mmCIF file of C-alpha atoms and ligand atoms in Angstrom:
data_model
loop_
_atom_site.group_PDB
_atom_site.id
_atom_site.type_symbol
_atom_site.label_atom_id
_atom_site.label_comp_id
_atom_site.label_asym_id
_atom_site.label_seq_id
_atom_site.Cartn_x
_atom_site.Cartn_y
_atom_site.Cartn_z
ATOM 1 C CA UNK A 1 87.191 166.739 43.935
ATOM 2 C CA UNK A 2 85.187 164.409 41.852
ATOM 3 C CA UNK A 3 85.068 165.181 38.273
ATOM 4 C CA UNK A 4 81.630 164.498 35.921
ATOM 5 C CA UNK A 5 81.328 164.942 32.620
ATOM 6 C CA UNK A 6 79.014 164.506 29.606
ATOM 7 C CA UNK A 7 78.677 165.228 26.501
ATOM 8 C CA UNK A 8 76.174 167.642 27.213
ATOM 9 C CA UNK A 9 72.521 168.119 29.655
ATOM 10 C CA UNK A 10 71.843 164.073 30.340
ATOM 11 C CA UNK A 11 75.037 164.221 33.303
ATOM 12 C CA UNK A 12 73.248 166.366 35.249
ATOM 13 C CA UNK A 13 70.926 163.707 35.970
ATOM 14 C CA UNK A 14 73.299 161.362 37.170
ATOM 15 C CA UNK A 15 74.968 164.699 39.023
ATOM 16 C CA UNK A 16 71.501 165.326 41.238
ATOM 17 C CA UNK A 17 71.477 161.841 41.791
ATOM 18 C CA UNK A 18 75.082 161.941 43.091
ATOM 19 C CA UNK A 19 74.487 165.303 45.184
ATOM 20 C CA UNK A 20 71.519 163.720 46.700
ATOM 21 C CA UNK A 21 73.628 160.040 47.569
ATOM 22 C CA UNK A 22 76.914 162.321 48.576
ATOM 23 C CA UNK A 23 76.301 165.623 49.767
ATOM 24 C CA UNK A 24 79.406 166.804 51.203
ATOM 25 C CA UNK A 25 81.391 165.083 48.199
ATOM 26 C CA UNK A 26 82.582 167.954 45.964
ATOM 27 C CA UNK A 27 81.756 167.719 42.289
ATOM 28 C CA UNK A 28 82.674 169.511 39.376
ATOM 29 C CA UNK A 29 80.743 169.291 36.202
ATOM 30 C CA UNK A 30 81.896 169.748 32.378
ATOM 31 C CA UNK A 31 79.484 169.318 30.109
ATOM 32 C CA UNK A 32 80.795 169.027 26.328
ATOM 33 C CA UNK A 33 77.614 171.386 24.551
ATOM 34 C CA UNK A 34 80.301 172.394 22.034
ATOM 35 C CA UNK A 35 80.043 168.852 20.674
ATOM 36 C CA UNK A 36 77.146 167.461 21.544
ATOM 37 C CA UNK A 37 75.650 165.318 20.586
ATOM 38 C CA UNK A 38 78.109 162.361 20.187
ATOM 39 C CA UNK A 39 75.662 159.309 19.721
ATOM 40 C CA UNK A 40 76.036 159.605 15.988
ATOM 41 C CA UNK A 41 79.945 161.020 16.275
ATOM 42 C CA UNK A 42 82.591 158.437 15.006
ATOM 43 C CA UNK A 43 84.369 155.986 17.241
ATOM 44 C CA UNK A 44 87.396 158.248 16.953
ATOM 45 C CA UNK A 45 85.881 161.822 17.381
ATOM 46 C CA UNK A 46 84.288 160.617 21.078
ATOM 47 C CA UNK A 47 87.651 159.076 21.984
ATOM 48 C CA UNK A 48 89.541 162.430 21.358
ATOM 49 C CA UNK A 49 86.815 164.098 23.031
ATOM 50 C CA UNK A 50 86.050 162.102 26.196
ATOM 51 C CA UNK A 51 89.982 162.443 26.868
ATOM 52 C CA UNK A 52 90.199 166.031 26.106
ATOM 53 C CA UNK A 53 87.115 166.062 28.488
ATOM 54 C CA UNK A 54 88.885 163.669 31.223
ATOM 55 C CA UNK A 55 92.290 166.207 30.986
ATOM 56 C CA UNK A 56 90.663 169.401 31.324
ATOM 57 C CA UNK A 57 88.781 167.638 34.833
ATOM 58 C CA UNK A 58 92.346 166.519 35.783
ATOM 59 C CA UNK A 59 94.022 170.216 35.298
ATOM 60 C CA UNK A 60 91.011 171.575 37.316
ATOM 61 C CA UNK A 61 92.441 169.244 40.207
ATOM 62 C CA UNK A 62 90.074 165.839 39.810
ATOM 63 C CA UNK A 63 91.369 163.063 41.161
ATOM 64 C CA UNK A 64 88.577 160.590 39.949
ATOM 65 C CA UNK A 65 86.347 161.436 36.520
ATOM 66 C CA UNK A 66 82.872 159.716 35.816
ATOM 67 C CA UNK A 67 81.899 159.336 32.361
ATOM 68 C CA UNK A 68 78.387 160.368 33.298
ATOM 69 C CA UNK A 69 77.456 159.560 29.207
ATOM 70 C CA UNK A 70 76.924 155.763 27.831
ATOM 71 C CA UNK A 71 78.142 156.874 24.777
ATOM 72 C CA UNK A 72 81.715 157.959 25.834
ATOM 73 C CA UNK A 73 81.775 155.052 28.249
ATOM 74 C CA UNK A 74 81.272 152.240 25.627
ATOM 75 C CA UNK A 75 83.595 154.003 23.596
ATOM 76 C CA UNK A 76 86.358 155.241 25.528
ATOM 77 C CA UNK A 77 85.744 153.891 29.069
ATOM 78 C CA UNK A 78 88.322 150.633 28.696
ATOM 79 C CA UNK A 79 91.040 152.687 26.132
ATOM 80 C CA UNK A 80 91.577 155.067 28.934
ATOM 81 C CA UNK A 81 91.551 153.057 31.659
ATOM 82 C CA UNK A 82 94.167 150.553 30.276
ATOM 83 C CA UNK A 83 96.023 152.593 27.435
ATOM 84 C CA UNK A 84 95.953 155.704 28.687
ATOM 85 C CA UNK A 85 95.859 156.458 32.863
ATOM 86 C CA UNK A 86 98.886 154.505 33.612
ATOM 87 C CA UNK A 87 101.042 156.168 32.049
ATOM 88 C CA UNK A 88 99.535 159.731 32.162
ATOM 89 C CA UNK A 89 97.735 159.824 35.616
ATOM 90 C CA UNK A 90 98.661 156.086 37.454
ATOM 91 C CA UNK A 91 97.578 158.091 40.563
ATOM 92 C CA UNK A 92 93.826 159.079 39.001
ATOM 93 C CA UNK A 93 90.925 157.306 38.062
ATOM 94 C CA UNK A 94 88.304 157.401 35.530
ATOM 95 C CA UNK A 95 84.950 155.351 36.005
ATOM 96 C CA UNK A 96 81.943 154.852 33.825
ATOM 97 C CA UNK A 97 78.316 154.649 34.248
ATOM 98 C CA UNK A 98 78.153 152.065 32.058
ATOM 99 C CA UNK A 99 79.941 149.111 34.984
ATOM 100 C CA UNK A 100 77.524 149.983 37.662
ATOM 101 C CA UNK A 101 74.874 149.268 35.014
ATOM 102 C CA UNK A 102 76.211 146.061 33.856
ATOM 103 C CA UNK A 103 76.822 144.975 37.499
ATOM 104 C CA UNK A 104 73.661 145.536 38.224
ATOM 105 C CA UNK A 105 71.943 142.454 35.191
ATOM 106 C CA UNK A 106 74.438 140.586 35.640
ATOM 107 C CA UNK A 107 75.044 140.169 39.041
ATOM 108 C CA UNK A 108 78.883 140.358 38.870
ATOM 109 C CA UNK A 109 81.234 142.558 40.313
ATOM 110 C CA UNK A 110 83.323 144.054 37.836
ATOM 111 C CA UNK A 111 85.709 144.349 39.635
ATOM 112 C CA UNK A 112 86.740 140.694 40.539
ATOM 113 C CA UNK A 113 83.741 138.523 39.613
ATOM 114 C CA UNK A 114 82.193 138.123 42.788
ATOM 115 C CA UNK A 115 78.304 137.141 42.757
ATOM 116 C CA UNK A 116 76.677 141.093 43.236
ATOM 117 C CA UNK A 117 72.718 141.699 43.901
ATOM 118 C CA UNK A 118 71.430 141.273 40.380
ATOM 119 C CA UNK A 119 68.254 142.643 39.095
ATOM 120 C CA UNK A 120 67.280 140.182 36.152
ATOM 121 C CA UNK A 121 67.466 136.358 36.189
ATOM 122 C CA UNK A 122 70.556 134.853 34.734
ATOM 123 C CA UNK A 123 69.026 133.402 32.271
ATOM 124 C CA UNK A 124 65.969 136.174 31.756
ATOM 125 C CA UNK A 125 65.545 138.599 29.051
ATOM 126 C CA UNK A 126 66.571 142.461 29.163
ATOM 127 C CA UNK A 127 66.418 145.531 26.847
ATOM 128 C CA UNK A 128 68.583 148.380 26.799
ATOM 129 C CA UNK A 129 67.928 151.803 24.775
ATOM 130 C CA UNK A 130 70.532 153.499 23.932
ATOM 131 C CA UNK A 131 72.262 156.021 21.450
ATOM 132 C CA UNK A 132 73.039 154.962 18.333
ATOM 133 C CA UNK A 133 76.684 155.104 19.268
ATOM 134 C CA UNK A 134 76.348 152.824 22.178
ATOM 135 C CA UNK A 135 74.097 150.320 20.807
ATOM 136 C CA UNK A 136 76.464 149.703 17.572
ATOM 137 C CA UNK A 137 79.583 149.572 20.423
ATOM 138 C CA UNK A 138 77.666 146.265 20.869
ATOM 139 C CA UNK A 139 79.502 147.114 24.686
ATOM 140 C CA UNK A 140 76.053 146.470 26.603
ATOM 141 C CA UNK A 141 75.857 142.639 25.463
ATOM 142 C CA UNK A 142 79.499 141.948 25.313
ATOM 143 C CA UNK A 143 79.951 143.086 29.146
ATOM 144 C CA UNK A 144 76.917 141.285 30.473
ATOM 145 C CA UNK A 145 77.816 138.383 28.316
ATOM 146 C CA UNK A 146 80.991 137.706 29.623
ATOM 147 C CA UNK A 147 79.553 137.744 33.157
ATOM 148 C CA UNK A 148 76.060 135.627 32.191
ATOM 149 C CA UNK A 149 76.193 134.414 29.639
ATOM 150 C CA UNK A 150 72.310 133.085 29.238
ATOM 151 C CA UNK A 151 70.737 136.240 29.898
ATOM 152 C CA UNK A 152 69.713 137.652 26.633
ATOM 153 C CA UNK A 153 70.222 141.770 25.816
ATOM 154 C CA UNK A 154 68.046 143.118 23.258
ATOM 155 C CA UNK A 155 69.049 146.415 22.020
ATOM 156 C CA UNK A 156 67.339 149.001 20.753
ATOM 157 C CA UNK A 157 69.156 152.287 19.483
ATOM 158 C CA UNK A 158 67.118 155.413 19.589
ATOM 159 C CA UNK A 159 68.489 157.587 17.031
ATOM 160 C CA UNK A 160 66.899 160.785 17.330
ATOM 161 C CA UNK A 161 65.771 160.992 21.078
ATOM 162 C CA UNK A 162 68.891 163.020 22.664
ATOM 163 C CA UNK A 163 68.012 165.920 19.490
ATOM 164 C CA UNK A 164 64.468 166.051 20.867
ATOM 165 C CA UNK A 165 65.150 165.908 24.383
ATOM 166 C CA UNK A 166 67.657 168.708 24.188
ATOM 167 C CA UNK A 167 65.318 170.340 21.216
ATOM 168 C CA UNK A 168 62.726 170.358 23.894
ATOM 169 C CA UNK A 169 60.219 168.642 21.837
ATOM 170 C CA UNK A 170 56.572 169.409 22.806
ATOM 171 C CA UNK A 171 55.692 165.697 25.267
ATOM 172 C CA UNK A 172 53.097 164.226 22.759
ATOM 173 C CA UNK A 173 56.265 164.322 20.039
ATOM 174 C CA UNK A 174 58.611 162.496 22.983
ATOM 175 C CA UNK A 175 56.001 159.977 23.267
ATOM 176 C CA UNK A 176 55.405 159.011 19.926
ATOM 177 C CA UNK A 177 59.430 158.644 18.856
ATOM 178 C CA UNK A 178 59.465 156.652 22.785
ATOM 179 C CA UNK A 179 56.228 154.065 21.833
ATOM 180 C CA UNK A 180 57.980 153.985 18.204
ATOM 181 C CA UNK A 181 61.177 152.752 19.643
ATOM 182 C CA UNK A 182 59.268 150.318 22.008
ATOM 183 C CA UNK A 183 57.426 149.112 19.719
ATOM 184 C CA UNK A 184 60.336 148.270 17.050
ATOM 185 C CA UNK A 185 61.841 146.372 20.841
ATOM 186 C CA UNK A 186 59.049 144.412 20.976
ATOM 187 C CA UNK A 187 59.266 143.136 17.209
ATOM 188 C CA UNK A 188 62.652 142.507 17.968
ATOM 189 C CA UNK A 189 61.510 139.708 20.574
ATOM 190 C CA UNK A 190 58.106 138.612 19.091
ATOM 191 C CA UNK A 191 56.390 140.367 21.265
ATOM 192 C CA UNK A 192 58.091 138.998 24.428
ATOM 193 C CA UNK A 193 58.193 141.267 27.247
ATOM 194 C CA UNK A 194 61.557 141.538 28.535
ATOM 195 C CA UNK A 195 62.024 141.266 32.952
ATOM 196 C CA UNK A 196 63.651 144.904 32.565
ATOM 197 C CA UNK A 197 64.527 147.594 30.569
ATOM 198 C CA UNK A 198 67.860 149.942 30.645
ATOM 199 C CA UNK A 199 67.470 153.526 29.903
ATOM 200 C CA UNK A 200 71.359 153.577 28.953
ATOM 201 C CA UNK A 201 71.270 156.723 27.697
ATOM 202 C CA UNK A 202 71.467 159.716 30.773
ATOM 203 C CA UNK A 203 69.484 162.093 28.789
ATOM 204 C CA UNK A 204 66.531 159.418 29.081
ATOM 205 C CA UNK A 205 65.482 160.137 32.774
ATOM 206 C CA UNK A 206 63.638 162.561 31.439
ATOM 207 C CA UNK A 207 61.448 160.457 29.132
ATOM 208 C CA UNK A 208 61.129 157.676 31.964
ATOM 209 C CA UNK A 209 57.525 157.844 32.488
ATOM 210 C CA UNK A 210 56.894 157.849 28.604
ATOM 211 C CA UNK A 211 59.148 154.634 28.656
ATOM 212 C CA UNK A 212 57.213 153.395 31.568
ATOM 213 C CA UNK A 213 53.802 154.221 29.930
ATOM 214 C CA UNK A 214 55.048 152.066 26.580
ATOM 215 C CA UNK A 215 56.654 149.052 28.396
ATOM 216 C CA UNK A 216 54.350 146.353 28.800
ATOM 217 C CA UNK A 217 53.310 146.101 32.262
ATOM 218 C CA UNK A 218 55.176 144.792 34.972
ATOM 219 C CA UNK A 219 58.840 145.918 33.244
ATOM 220 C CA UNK A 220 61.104 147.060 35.775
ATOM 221 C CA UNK A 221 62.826 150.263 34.345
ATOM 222 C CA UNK A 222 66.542 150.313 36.405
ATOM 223 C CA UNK A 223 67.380 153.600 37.382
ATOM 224 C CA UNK A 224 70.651 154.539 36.131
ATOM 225 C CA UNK A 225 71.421 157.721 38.032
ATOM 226 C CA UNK A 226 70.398 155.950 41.348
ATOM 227 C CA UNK A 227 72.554 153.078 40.672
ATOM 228 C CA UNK A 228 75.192 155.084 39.585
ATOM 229 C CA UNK A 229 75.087 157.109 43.062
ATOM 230 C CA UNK A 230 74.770 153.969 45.273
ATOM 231 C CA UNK A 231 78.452 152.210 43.580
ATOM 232 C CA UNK A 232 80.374 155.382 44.192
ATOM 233 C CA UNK A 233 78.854 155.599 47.679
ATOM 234 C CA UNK A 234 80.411 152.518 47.572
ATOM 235 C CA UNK A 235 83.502 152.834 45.942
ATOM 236 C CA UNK A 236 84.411 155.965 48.029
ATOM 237 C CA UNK A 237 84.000 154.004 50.867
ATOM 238 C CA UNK A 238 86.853 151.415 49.776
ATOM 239 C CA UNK A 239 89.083 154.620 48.237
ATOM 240 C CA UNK A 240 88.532 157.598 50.858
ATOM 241 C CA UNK A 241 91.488 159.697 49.396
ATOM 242 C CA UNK A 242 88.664 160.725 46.549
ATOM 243 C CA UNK A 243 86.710 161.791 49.067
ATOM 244 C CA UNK A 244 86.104 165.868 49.400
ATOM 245 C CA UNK A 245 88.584 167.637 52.465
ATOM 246 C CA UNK A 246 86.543 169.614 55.081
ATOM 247 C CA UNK A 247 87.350 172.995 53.387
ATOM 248 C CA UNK A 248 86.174 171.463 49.759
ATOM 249 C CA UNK A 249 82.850 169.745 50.877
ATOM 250 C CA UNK A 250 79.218 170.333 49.276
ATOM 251 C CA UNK A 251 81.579 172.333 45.932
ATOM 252 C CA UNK A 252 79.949 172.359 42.862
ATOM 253 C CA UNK A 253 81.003 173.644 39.987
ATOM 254 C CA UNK A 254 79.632 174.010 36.347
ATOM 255 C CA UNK A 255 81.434 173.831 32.784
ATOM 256 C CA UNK A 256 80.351 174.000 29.604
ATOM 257 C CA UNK A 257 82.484 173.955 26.319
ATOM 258 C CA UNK A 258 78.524 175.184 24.776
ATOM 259 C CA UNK A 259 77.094 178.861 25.496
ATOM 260 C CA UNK A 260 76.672 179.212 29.157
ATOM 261 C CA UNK A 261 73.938 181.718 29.171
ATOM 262 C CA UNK A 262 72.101 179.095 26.707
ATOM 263 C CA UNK A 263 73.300 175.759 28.787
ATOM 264 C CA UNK A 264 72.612 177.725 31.914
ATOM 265 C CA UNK A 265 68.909 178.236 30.982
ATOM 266 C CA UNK A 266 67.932 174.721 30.233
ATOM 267 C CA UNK A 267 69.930 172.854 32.765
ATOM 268 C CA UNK A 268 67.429 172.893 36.003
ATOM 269 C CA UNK A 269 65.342 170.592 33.862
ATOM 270 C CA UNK A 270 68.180 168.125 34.284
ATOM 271 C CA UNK A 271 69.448 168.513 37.340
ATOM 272 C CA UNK A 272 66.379 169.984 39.324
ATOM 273 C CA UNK A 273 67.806 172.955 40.495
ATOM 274 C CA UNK A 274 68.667 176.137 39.663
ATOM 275 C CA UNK A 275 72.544 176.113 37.720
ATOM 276 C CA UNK A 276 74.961 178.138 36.545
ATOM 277 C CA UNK A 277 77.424 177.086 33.674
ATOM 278 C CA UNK A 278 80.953 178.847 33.117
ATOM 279 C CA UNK A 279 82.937 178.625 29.838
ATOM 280 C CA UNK A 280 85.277 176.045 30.283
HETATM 281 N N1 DGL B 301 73.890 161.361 27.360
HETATM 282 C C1 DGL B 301 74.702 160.567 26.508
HETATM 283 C C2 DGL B 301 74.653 159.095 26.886
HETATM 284 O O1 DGL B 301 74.462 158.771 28.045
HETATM 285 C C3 DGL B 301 74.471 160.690 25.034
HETATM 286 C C4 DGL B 301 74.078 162.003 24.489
HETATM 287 C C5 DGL B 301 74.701 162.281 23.159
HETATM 288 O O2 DGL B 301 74.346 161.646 22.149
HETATM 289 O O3 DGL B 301 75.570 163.157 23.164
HETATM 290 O O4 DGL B 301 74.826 158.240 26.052
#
């Protein structure tokens, strides 16, 4: 059983991607609504809660967890992997969304530097919005800039987007605070379109066409949730004892530290289907 979690709704958007990609993999979602949101949380506060998160998947039998939230993976992603799992889980593993992401500009396998498909020239110009959280983790830049170091990351935080997106602000509203942000990109570079833009942020999906309609044109907008799905496809393939038993495949299964009822009623939105949340 493969464990995703969030801090709240934006998961479920890498989850549909991942149920599409994997089918018979068996997933189990918590989804931290208690908490949420954590982009303007402290460092400390979304450490504590991304491993409370990680050790409730684990006790509901997960052998792998995806941080299926920037925020927690800049954060937390490296301080569990190497402070935490090997002495609590060695046998377990936690992944980000974050890597695939950062793979994926700079054309490096994070895994062991090997040259990887990139999507933006290594020495070309590339924007990432992002939570306030993740942008100040300065994690976006540092990663890709140990791996090319000429490509340039501008980034943009986006302070109050998750709070409308989950407020279910009326479009026109999502589109003004999404050209606002753009625009404040775009003085950031003199007006210099960058070759592509990073919706680092899994709540942001949603907005995607009001980013697209903003960008100037011909910015490629990487799809997170898609490239998400396509490196686990690919990791299970190289680690098939995370992969679902016969009697476990196509399980899904929905948690929510938040209201369920509440959760329950706003999550097709997200994950394009009908859902329904427990109380984790
Ligand atoms: N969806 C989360 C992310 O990918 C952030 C939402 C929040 O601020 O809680 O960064």
């Amino acid at each position: 059983m493969i464990g995703v979690f969030d801090s709240g709704h934006g998961g479920l958007t890498v989850l549909h991607a991942l149920t599409e990609r994997l089918p018979r993999e068996a997933f189990t979602y918590l989804g931290d609504h208690g908490n949420a949101p954590y982009g303007r949380r402290s460092e400390a506060e979304i450490y504590d809660l991304t491993l409370a998160a990680v050790e409730r998947l684990f006790a509901e039998g997960c052998l792998l967890v995806l941080l299926a939230c920037n925020t927690a993976s800049a954060i937390a992603l490296r301080r569990l992997q190497q402070g935490w799992l090997p002495e609590a889980a060695p046998e377990r593993r936690v992944l980000g969304v974050f890597v695939p992401m950062v793979e994926i500009l700079a054309g490096v396998s994070w895994r062991d530097g090997t040259k990887v498909p990139g999507k933006v020239s290594p020495d070309g110009m590339v924007a990432v919005f992002a939570t306030q959280r993740t942008i100040h983790s300065g994690a976006y830049p540092f990663e890709v800039g140990l791996r090319a170091p000429h490509m340039r990351v501008v980034s943009q935080a986006c302070p109050q987007l998750v709070a409308a997106i989950e407020a279910d602000e009326p479009e026109q509203v999502l589109r003004e605070l999404v050209a606002g942000y753009v625009a404040e990109m775009l003085q950031q570079t003199q007006g210099r379109a960058p070759e592509a833009a990073v919706l680092g942020c899994t709540h942001y999906p949603l907005v995607a066409q009001l980013f697209a309609e903003a960008l100037p044109d011909g910015v490629q907008l990487l799809d997170q949730p898609t490239i998400v799905a396509d490196s686990l496809a690919e990791y299970l393939s190289r680690h098939d004892r995370f992969t679902a038993a016969p009697q476990a495949a196509g399980h899904r299964r929905f948690l929510t530290t938040g209201d369920p009822e509440r959760v329950s009623a706003f999550a097709s939105r997200f994950f394009g289907a009908e859902v329904t949340f427990e109380k984790a």
